CSV table of C-alpha atoms and ligand atoms in Angstrom, one decimal:
chain,number,residue,atom,x,y,z
D,1,MET,CA,0.1,-0.2,-0.2
D,2,THR,CA,0.8,3.6,-0.8
D,3,ARG,CA,-1.3,5.3,1.2
D,4,PHE,CA,1.4,7.8,1.8
D,5,GLN,CA,2.9,8.0,-1.2
D,6,ASP,CA,4.1,12.2,-1.6
D,7,ARG,CA,3.1,13.1,2.0
D,8,VAL,CA,5.7,14.1,4.7
D,9,ALA,CA,5.3,12.9,8.5
D,10,ILE,CA,7.0,13.7,11.5
D,11,VAL,CA,6.7,11.3,14.3
D,12,THR,CA,8.1,12.2,17.7
D,13,GLY,CA,10.0,9.8,20.0
D,14,ALA,CA,11.2,7.9,16.5
D,15,GLY,CA,14.6,6.8,18.4
D,16,GLY,CA,12.7,3.5,19.9
D,17,GLY,CA,9.6,1.6,20.4
D,18,ILE,CA,6.4,2.4,19.6
D,19,GLY,CA,7.8,5.8,17.5
D,20,LEU,CA,10.3,3.4,15.1
D,21,ALA,CA,7.5,0.9,14.7
D,22,ILE,CA,5.4,4.4,13.2
D,23,ALA,CA,8.5,5.7,11.4
D,24,LYS,CA,8.9,2.1,9.6
D,25,ARG,CA,5.4,2.1,9.1
D,26,LEU,CA,5.0,5.4,7.4
D,27,GLY,CA,7.5,4.7,5.1
D,28,SER,CA,7.3,1.7,4.0
D,29,GLU,CA,3.6,3.5,2.4
D,30,GLY,CA,5.7,6.1,0.9
D,31,ALA,CA,6.1,8.9,3.6
D,32,ARG,CA,8.9,10.9,3.5
D,33,ILE,CA,9.7,11.1,7.3
D,34,VAL,CA,11.1,13.3,10.1
D,35,MET,CA,12.4,11.5,13.0
D,36,ALA,CA,11.9,14.1,15.9
D,37,ASP,CA,14.0,12.8,19.5
D,38,ARG,CA,16.2,14.1,21.9
D,39,SER,CA,18.4,11.5,21.2
D,40,THR,CA,19.7,11.9,17.4
D,41,ASP,CA,22.6,9.1,17.9
D,42,LYS,CA,20.1,6.7,18.7
D,43,ALA,CA,17.9,8.1,15.7
D,44,LYS,CA,20.2,7.9,12.6
D,45,ALA,CA,21.2,4.6,13.5
D,46,LEU,CA,18.2,3.1,12.8
D,47,THR,CA,17.6,5.1,9.8
D,48,PRO,CA,18.7,2.3,7.5
D,49,GLU,CA,16.3,0.0,9.3
D,50,ILE,CA,13.2,2.7,7.7
D,51,GLU,CA,14.8,3.2,4.6
D,52,LYS,CA,15.0,-0.6,4.1
D,53,GLU,CA,11.2,-0.3,4.7
D,54,GLY,CA,10.8,1.6,1.7
D,55,ALA,CA,10.6,5.2,3.6
D,56,PRO,CA,11.6,7.4,0.4
D,57,ASP,CA,13.7,10.4,2.3
D,58,ILE,CA,14.5,10.8,6.2
D,59,TRP,CA,15.5,13.8,8.2
D,60,VAL,CA,16.5,13.6,11.9
D,61,SER,CA,16.1,16.7,13.6
D,62,GLN,CA,17.3,17.1,16.9
D,63,CYS,CA,14.3,17.8,19.2
D,64,ASP,CA,13.1,17.9,22.5
D,65,VAL,CA,9.5,18.7,22.3
D,66,SER,CA,9.5,20.0,25.4
D,67,ILE,CA,11.1,23.0,24.2
D,68,GLU,CA,9.2,25.3,21.7
D,69,GLU,CA,11.8,26.4,19.5
D,70,GLN,CA,13.4,22.8,18.8
D,71,VAL,CA,9.4,21.5,17.8
D,72,GLU,CA,9.3,24.5,15.4
D,73,ALA,CA,12.3,24.4,14.2
D,74,THR,CA,11.6,20.8,13.1
D,75,VAL,CA,8.3,21.5,11.7
D,76,GLN,CA,9.8,24.7,10.0
D,77,GLY,CA,13.2,22.5,9.0
D,78,ALA,CA,10.5,19.9,7.4
D,79,MET,CA,9.0,22.8,5.3
D,80,ASP,CA,12.0,23.5,3.8
D,81,ARG,CA,13.4,20.5,2.9
D,82,TRP,CA,10.7,19.3,1.3
D,83,GLY,CA,7.6,22.1,1.3
D,84,ARG,CA,5.2,20.4,3.3
D,85,VAL,CA,3.7,18.7,6.2
D,86,ASP,CA,1.1,16.1,6.3
D,87,LEU,CA,1.0,14.4,9.5
D,88,VAL,CA,2.8,15.1,13.1
D,89,VAL,CA,2.6,11.6,15.2
D,90,ASN,CA,3.2,13.1,18.9
D,91,ASN,CA,4.6,10.0,20.2
D,92,ALA,CA,7.0,11.2,22.5
D,93,GLY,CA,6.8,10.4,26.1
D,94,LEU,CA,8.3,9.0,29.7
D,95,MET,CA,7.2,8.2,33.0
D,96,THR,CA,7.8,9.2,36.9
D,97,PHE,CA,6.9,6.6,39.4
D,98,LYS,CA,6.4,8.3,42.8
D,99,ALA,CA,3.7,8.4,45.6
D,100,ILE,CA,2.1,11.8,45.8
D,101,GLU,CA,3.3,12.6,48.7
D,102,ASP,CA,6.6,12.8,46.9
D,103,LEU,CA,6.5,14.4,44.0
D,104,THR,CA,7.9,17.7,43.6
D,105,THR,CA,6.7,20.6,41.0
D,106,GLU,CA,9.8,19.8,38.9
D,107,ASP,CA,8.4,16.2,37.9
D,108,TRP,CA,5.2,17.4,37.3
D,109,ASN,CA,6.8,20.1,34.9
D,110,LYS,CA,9.4,17.2,33.4
D,111,VAL,CA,6.5,14.9,32.7
D,112,LEU,CA,4.3,17.4,31.4
D,113,GLY,CA,6.8,19.2,29.4
D,114,VAL,CA,7.0,16.3,27.7
D,115,ASP,CA,3.9,14.3,27.5
D,116,LEU,CA,1.3,17.2,27.2
D,117,LEU,CA,3.1,20.4,25.9
D,118,GLY,CA,5.2,18.3,23.7
D,119,ALA,CA,2.1,17.1,21.6
D,120,PHE,CA,0.4,21.4,21.9
D,121,TYR,CA,3.7,22.8,20.8
D,122,PHE,CA,3.8,20.3,17.6
D,123,THR,CA,0.2,21.0,17.1
D,124,LYS,CA,0.6,24.6,17.1
D,125,HIS,CA,3.5,24.8,14.7
D,126,ALA,CA,1.5,22.0,12.1
D,127,PHE,CA,-1.4,23.7,12.5
D,128,ARG,CA,0.2,27.3,11.4
D,129,ARG,CA,2.0,25.7,8.4
D,130,MET,CA,0.2,22.3,7.4
D,131,LYS,CA,-2.1,22.5,4.1
D,132,PRO,CA,-6.3,21.4,4.1
D,133,GLY,CA,-6.1,17.1,4.7
D,134,GLY,CA,-3.3,17.8,8.1
D,135,ASN,CA,-3.4,15.8,10.3
D,136,ILE,CA,-2.4,15.0,13.8
D,137,VAL,CA,-2.2,11.8,15.7
D,138,ASN,CA,-1.6,11.7,19.7
D,139,ILE,CA,-0.5,8.8,21.5
D,140,ALA,CA,-2.1,9.0,24.6
D,141,SER,CA,-2.0,5.7,27.3
D,142,VAL,CA,-5.1,3.5,28.8
D,143,HIS,CA,-3.4,5.4,32.0
D,144,ALA,CA,-5.4,8.2,30.1
D,145,VAL,CA,-9.1,6.5,31.2
D,146,MET,CA,-7.5,4.2,34.1
D,147,THR,CA,-4.4,4.2,36.1
D,148,SER,CA,-2.2,2.1,39.1
D,149,PRO,CA,-0.7,4.0,41.4
D,150,LEU,CA,2.7,5.8,41.6
D,151,VAL,CA,1.9,7.6,37.7
D,152,ALA,CA,0.0,10.9,38.1
D,153,PRO,CA,1.7,13.3,36.6
D,154,TYR,CA,1.6,10.9,33.8
D,155,ALA,CA,-1.7,9.7,33.5
D,156,ALA,CA,-2.9,13.4,34.2
D,157,ALA,CA,-0.9,14.1,31.4
D,158,LYS,CA,-2.0,11.2,28.9
D,159,ALA,CA,-5.9,12.4,30.1
D,160,ALA,CA,-4.9,16.1,29.0
D,161,VAL,CA,-3.8,14.6,25.7
D,162,LEU,CA,-7.6,13.1,25.3
D,163,SER,CA,-8.5,16.9,25.9
D,164,LEU,CA,-6.1,18.5,23.7
D,165,THR,CA,-7.2,16.1,21.2
D,166,ARG,CA,-10.5,16.8,20.8
D,167,THR,CA,-9.9,20.4,20.8
D,168,SER,CA,-7.8,20.1,17.8
D,169,SER,CA,-10.3,18.1,16.5
D,170,ILE,CA,-12.6,21.3,16.5
D,171,GLU,CA,-10.2,23.9,15.9
D,172,GLY,CA,-9.1,22.1,13.2
D,173,LYS,CA,-12.3,21.0,11.2
D,174,PRO,CA,-12.4,24.5,9.4
D,175,LYS,CA,-9.0,24.5,7.7
D,176,GLY,CA,-9.7,20.7,6.6
D,177,PHE,CA,-7.6,19.4,9.8
D,178,ARG,CA,-7.8,16.2,12.2
D,179,ALA,CA,-6.4,15.1,15.2
D,180,ASN,CA,-7.1,11.8,16.9
D,181,ALA,CA,-5.8,10.1,19.7
D,182,ILE,CA,-4.9,6.2,20.4
D,183,LEU,CA,-4.3,4.4,24.1
D,184,PRO,CA,-2.2,2.0,23.4
D,185,GLY,CA,-2.8,-0.8,26.5
D,186,ALA,CA,0.5,-2.5,27.3
D,187,ILE,CA,3.0,-2.9,24.7
D,188,ASP,CA,6.3,-4.4,24.4
D,189,THR,CA,9.2,-1.6,24.3
D,190,PRO,CA,11.8,-0.4,27.2
D,191,MET,CA,9.2,1.7,28.8
D,192,LEU,CA,7.0,-1.0,29.5
D,193,TRP,CA,9.7,-3.6,30.7
D,194,GLU,CA,11.7,-0.8,32.8
D,195,ASN,CA,8.3,0.2,34.5
D,196,PRO,CA,8.8,-0.5,38.0
D,197,ASN,CA,5.5,-1.4,39.1
D,198,ILE,CA,5.6,-4.2,36.6
D,199,LYS,CA,9.0,-5.3,37.5
D,200,SER,CA,8.1,-5.9,41.2
D,201,GLY,CA,5.0,-7.5,39.9
D,202,ALA,CA,2.8,-4.7,41.6
D,203,GLU,CA,1.1,-4.0,38.3
D,204,LYS,CA,0.3,-8.1,36.6
D,205,ILE,CA,0.5,-8.8,33.3
D,206,ASP,CA,-0.7,-11.3,31.0
D,207,LYS,CA,1.6,-11.8,28.4
D,208,SER,CA,-1.9,-11.9,26.0
D,209,ASP,CA,-2.3,-8.7,27.3
D,210,VAL,CA,0.9,-7.5,25.9
D,211,GLY,CA,0.5,-6.1,21.7
D,212,ARG,CA,3.7,-5.4,19.6
D,213,PRO,CA,5.2,-1.8,18.7
D,214,GLU,CA,3.6,-2.5,15.5
D,215,ASP,CA,-0.4,-2.8,16.4
D,216,ILE,CA,0.7,0.9,17.4
D,217,ALA,CA,1.6,1.7,14.2
D,218,ALA,CA,-1.1,-0.1,12.2
D,219,ALA,CA,-3.7,2.4,14.0
D,220,VAL,CA,-1.9,5.2,13.5
D,221,ALA,CA,-1.6,4.1,9.3
D,222,PHE,CA,-5.2,4.3,9.7
D,223,LEU,CA,-6.4,7.5,11.5
D,224,GLY,CA,-2.7,9.1,10.2
D,225,SER,CA,-4.1,8.0,5.9
D,226,ASP,CA,-7.3,9.0,4.1
D,227,ASP,CA,-9.4,5.6,5.1
D,228,GLY,CA,-9.7,7.8,8.1
D,229,ALA,CA,-11.4,10.7,6.4
D,230,PHE,CA,-14.7,11.2,8.9
D,231,VAL,CA,-12.3,9.9,11.9
D,232,THR,CA,-11.7,13.2,13.9
D,233,GLY,CA,-11.9,13.8,17.8
D,234,ALA,CA,-11.9,10.3,18.5
D,235,ALA,CA,-9.8,8.1,21.0
D,236,LEU,CA,-8.9,4.6,19.9
D,237,ASP,CA,-8.0,1.9,22.6
D,238,VAL,CA,-5.4,-0.5,21.1
D,239,ASP,CA,-5.3,-2.6,24.0
D,240,GLY,CA,-6.0,-6.1,23.6
D,241,GLY,CA,-9.4,-6.1,25.3
D,242,ARG,CA,-7.6,-4.7,28.9
D,243,LEU,CA,-10.2,-1.3,29.0
D,244,ALA,CA,-12.8,-4.0,29.0
D,245,LYS,CA,-12.3,-6.2,31.7
D,246,LEU,CA,-13.9,-5.5,34.8
A,301,NAD,N1,5.3,0.9,26.2
A,301,NAD,C1,3.9,0.5,26.6
A,301,NAD,O1,3.2,-0.2,27.1
A,301,NAD,C2,3.1,2.3,26.1
A,301,NAD,C3,2.1,2.1,26.4
A,301,NAD,C4,1.1,3.1,26.6
A,301,NAD,C5,1.5,4.3,26.2
A,301,NAD,N2,2.7,4.2,25.6
A,301,NAD,C6,3.4,5.5,24.9
A,301,NAD,O2,3.5,5.3,23.7
A,301,NAD,C7,4.8,6.4,23.5
A,301,NAD,C8,5.7,5.1,23.1
A,301,NAD,O3,6.7,4.8,23.8
A,301,NAD,P1,7.5,3.5,24.5
A,301,NAD,O4,6.7,2.6,25.0
A,301,NAD,O5,8.2,3.3,22.5
A,301,NAD,O6,8.4,4.7,24.8
A,301,NAD,P2,10.3,4.2,24.7
A,301,NAD,O7,10.9,4.7,26.5
A,301,NAD,O8,10.9,3.1,24.1
A,301,NAD,O9,10.4,5.6,23.8
A,301,NAD,C9,10.4,6.5,23.9
A,301,NAD,C10,11.7,7.9,23.0
A,301,NAD,O10,11.0,9.4,23.2
A,301,NAD,C11,12.1,9.8,23.2
A,301,NAD,N3,11.9,10.8,24.0
A,301,NAD,C12,11.6,11.0,25.2
A,301,NAD,N4,11.5,12.3,25.6
A,301,NAD,C13,11.7,13.2,24.4
A,301,NAD,C14,11.5,13.9,24.5
A,301,NAD,N5,11.8,15.3,25.7
A,301,NAD,N6,11.4,14.7,23.2
A,301,NAD,C15,12.2,13.6,22.2
A,301,NAD,N7,12.3,12.2,22.1
A,301,NAD,C16,11.9,12.1,23.7
A,301,NAD,C17,12.7,8.6,23.4
A,301,NAD,O11,13.9,9.0,23.4
A,301,NAD,C18,12.0,7.6,22.9
A,301,NAD,O12,13.0,7.2,21.5
A,301,NAD,C19,4.8,7.4,24.7
A,301,NAD,O13,4.3,8.7,24.7
A,301,NAD,C20,3.9,6.2,25.9
A,301,NAD,O14,3.3,7.2,26.8
A,301,NAD,C21,3.6,3.2,25.7
């Protein structure tokens, strides 16, 4: 399939885990890819993998998504290179693990800066430049609607990302833009296995409830392509049914 022929997609946090799978999938369908990651060494080392999937062109942009100037430079850099931005996938994310009694303002600012403001900055600067057909896909989490102990800033940030997605879809509609969110469940990446709640056994996950990064990439390819033309403001669970359980 070449649903992204001639299109340009920015994927944040593309230097690993889910972001890499998204970059590969969009590249395999013809997209030119901007890998926006704070760690460019990792991202650069991975470009051959994305090229192998068929991506016609790749640009690695050093970008801490919590710094607005770097976000604007990334979006403008794509415009300067290719004259268009069609899709932004706000995927970069991080977590902290602390009880509410121990959380500091710094902890909150760090998580909200990446997980919420990063998505806001990219939406803002993409909205200023995209043509009708422009598209935003925000990678939220099942923690946006149900959660576990020790991750208050993460859960709050992801819930706010759903709200940002709704506002983006409403404000984007007259401009011909769409915006949707995906709520991944447990996905087999370093972020999952480094989670202290999982390591300690406090949060148990059945093997059948663990998805692959490619499962999220497939949902992004649907929402990000014309197949999702009538879908905007939606929140799509991609969690193997975890949220549906009692
Ligand atoms: N893995 C899961 O089980 C799971 C579940 C639900 C949601 N998610 C969400 O999916 C997204 C990707 O998660 P993952 O599991 O692939 O994580 P990961 O830790 O494997 O990869 C995250 C990537 O984001 C990059 N990144 C982190 N902070 C950044 C910043 N400030 N600026 C730019 N890049 C930055 C990292 O360098 C890394 O390449 C995140 O938003 C996460 O919250 C993951």
